[in-house]
Amino acid sequence: MGFIIWLIVGGIAGWLASIVMRTNAQQGIVLNVVVGIVGAFIGGWLLPMVGLNLGGWTGLLITALIGAIILLAIVNLFRRGSVR
């Protein structure tokens, strides 16, 4: 059951990040889920380093969203040479 929750939260975070970074038209649902899950790992690794520890489902979603936005910014930087 926990894995399904991770997929759902990852999908929502990846979708929201793609809207924020204006890459939603280029990505499908599978890529949104992948970006959200990888973003959750990035956010879970980076945020405690700067002293932010967010708990609960809302904290998980915010952490995944921040990580997904960072991931999409890095991808855009390498694709286009600038962050959008």
XYZ file of N, CA and C in Angstrom:
252
model
N 0.814 -1.189 0.000
C 0.000 0.000 0.000
C 0.862 1.259 0.000
N 1.986 1.228 0.690
C 2.868 2.384 0.753
C 3.446 2.749 -0.605
N 3.733 1.740 -1.419
C 4.282 1.985 -2.751
C 3.281 2.729 -3.626
N 2.020 2.374 -3.507
C 0.974 3.038 -4.293
C 0.851 4.497 -3.865
N 0.953 4.764 -2.569
C 0.907 6.140 -2.069
C 2.085 6.936 -2.611
N 3.278 6.333 -2.640
C 4.453 7.007 -3.207
C 4.223 7.349 -4.675
N 3.625 6.435 -5.427
C 3.336 6.712 -6.838
C 2.344 7.858 -6.994
N 1.323 7.872 -6.168
C 0.322 8.934 -6.254
C 0.923 10.280 -5.872
N 1.638 10.339 -4.759
C 2.270 11.589 -4.330
C 3.326 12.030 -5.344
N 4.096 11.073 -5.868
C 5.087 11.395 -6.893
C 4.446 11.937 -8.154
N 3.326 11.343 -8.548
C 2.619 11.825 -9.733
C 2.089 13.230 -9.552
N 1.509 13.496 -8.392
C 0.982 14.838 -8.119
C 2.112 15.854 -8.066
N 3.204 15.510 -7.377
C 4.336 16.436 -7.281
C 4.973 16.677 -8.646
N 5.136 15.633 -9.444
C 5.712 15.794 -10.781
C 4.821 16.619 -11.687
N 3.515 16.410 -11.581
C 2.565 17.180 -12.389
C 2.593 18.657 -11.996
N 2.575 18.939 -10.684
C 2.628 20.327 -10.227
C 3.952 20.999 -10.613
N 5.048 20.258 -10.496
C 6.349 20.814 -10.877
C 6.410 21.100 -12.375
N 5.817 20.228 -13.186
C 5.836 20.464 -14.631
C 4.975 21.669 -15.006
N 3.923 21.928 -14.234
C 3.125 23.131 -14.472
C 3.926 24.377 -14.078
N 4.597 24.320 -12.923
C 5.389 25.462 -12.460
C 6.526 25.765 -13.441
N 7.175 24.716 -13.948
C 8.325 24.901 -14.847
C 7.914 24.992 -16.318
N 6.620 24.955 -16.599
C 6.065 25.068 -17.950
C 6.570 23.980 -18.903
N 6.656 22.756 -18.397
C 7.031 21.616 -19.235
C 5.915 20.593 -19.302
N 4.721 20.964 -18.876
C 3.603 20.021 -18.794
C 3.212 19.474 -20.166
N 3.263 20.298 -21.212
C 2.870 19.856 -22.550
C 3.874 18.864 -23.131
N 5.108 18.864 -22.645
C 6.153 17.997 -23.177
C 6.194 16.641 -22.485
N 5.575 16.531 -21.310
C 5.668 15.319 -20.513
C 4.338 14.591 -20.467
N 4.421 13.298 -20.322
C 3.222 12.497 -20.117
C 3.088 12.137 -18.650
N 2.102 11.343 -18.341
C 1.842 10.985 -16.948
C 2.973 10.133 -16.357
N 3.555 9.261 -17.160
C 4.634 8.404 -16.661
C 5.849 9.243 -16.295
N 6.202 10.188 -17.152
C 7.351 11.048 -16.863
C 7.069 11.944 -15.663
N 5.819 12.385 -15.496
C 5.469 13.178 -14.321
C 5.679 12.381 -13.039
N 5.282 11.105 -13.039
C 5.466 10.257 -11.867
C 6.955 10.042 -11.594
N 7.725 9.781 -12.636
C 9.168 9.566 -12.477
C 9.829 10.823 -11.927
N 9.498 11.986 -12.500
C 10.072 13.249 -12.030
C 9.683 13.493 -10.573
N 8.439 13.197 -10.220
C 7.998 13.390 -8.841
C 8.715 12.488 -7.859
N 8.904 11.230 -8.216
C 9.580 10.286 -7.318
C 11.061 10.629 -7.183
N 11.717 10.908 -8.298
C 13.128 11.313 -8.233
C 13.243 12.642 -7.483
N 12.287 13.537 -7.712
C 12.269 14.800 -6.986
C 12.102 14.611 -5.490
N 11.313 13.611 -5.090
C 11.148 13.319 -3.668
C 12.469 12.879 -3.047
N 13.229 12.079 -3.771
C 14.548 11.671 -3.271
C 15.500 12.866 -3.195
N 15.488 13.707 -4.219
C 16.358 14.894 -4.213
C 15.965 15.828 -3.077
N 14.660 16.098 -2.949
C 14.198 16.962 -1.871
C 14.460 16.371 -0.498
N 14.259 15.076 -0.357
C 14.529 14.406 0.913
C 15.996 14.395 1.272
N 16.847 14.530 0.296
C 18.291 14.568 0.537
C 18.762 16.001 0.798
N 18.223 16.987 0.050
C 18.694 18.367 0.156
C 18.079 19.152 1.319
N 16.789 19.004 1.560
C 16.128 19.841 2.559
C 16.669 19.655 3.981
N 16.967 18.432 4.438
C 17.564 18.325 5.775
C 18.944 18.970 5.870
N 19.649 19.074 4.748
C 20.965 19.716 4.756
C 20.874 21.206 5.084
N 19.755 21.824 4.704
C 19.577 23.249 4.985
C 18.719 23.472 6.227
N 18.410 22.405 6.949
C 17.707 22.509 8.213
C 16.202 22.445 8.132
N 15.626 22.021 7.013
C 14.179 21.894 6.889
C 13.785 20.428 6.991
N 12.970 20.116 7.973
C 12.432 18.762 8.115
C 10.914 18.860 8.134
N 10.308 18.506 7.027
C 8.854 18.578 6.905
C 8.268 17.195 7.119
N 7.244 17.091 7.945
C 6.651 15.795 8.245
C 5.232 15.682 7.731
N 4.723 14.477 7.703
C 3.359 14.224 7.272
C 3.228 14.193 5.761
N 1.978 14.001 5.312
C 1.717 13.895 3.872
C 1.949 15.225 3.165
N 1.586 16.326 3.832
C 1.804 17.638 3.240
C 3.296 17.909 3.095
N 4.061 17.548 4.105
C 5.502 17.718 4.041
C 6.131 16.871 2.951
N 5.626 15.655 2.788
C 6.117 14.779 1.725
C 5.842 15.376 0.351
N 4.640 15.906 0.177
C 4.279 16.510 -1.100
C 5.118 17.753 -1.371
N 5.320 18.597 -0.368
C 6.128 19.809 -0.548
C 7.575 19.448 -0.836
N 8.104 18.462 -0.117
C 9.477 18.013 -0.355
C 9.640 17.467 -1.771
N 8.692 16.636 -2.206
C 8.751 16.079 -3.558
C 8.608 17.180 -4.607
N 7.751 18.154 -4.351
C 7.552 19.257 -5.286
C 8.821 20.091 -5.432
N 9.450 20.435 -4.332
C 10.696 21.204 -4.381
C 11.776 20.420 -5.108
N 11.917 19.144 -4.800
C 12.911 18.312 -5.479
C 12.627 18.166 -6.960
N 11.353 18.018 -7.334
C 10.990 17.889 -8.751
C 11.260 19.188 -9.508
N 11.000 20.323 -8.876
C 11.290 21.613 -9.519
C 12.788 21.764 -9.727
N 13.577 21.369 -8.735
C 15.038 21.414 -8.882
C 15.484 20.502 -10.022
N 14.920 19.301 -10.076
C 15.272 18.354 -11.138
C 14.916 18.913 -12.514
N 13.726 19.467 -12.670
C 13.324 20.022 -13.963
C 14.156 21.240 -14.338
N 14.562 22.040 -13.355
C 15.428 23.185 -13.635
C 16.783 22.721 -14.158
N 17.317 21.664 -13.571
C 18.607 21.123 -14.031
C 18.473 20.553 -15.439
N 17.388 19.820 -15.699
C 17.160 19.258 -17.034
C 17.017 20.377 -18.059
N 16.247 21.421 -17.727
C 16.099 22.559 -18.641
C 17.416 23.268 -18.889
N 18.249 23.354 -17.873
C 19.552 24.001 -18.011
C 20.419 23.265 -19.038
N 20.395 21.936 -19.003
C 21.196 21.177 -19.941
C 20.565 21.120 -21.329
N 19.251 21.130 -21.399
C 18.564 21.086 -22.704
C 18.664 22.394 -23.469
N 18.334 23.483 -22.796
C 18.218 24.777 -23.469
C 19.348 25.739 -23.168
N 20.123 25.452 -22.162
C 21.191 26.364 -21.766
C 20.709 27.439 -20.801
N 19.429 27.429 -20.420
C 18.906 28.377 -19.454
C 17.718 27.758 -18.721
N 17.521 28.206 -17.493
C 16.392 27.728 -16.708
C 15.193 28.590 -17.054
N 14.060 27.977 -17.356
C 12.835 28.701 -17.698
C 12.057 29.059 -16.484
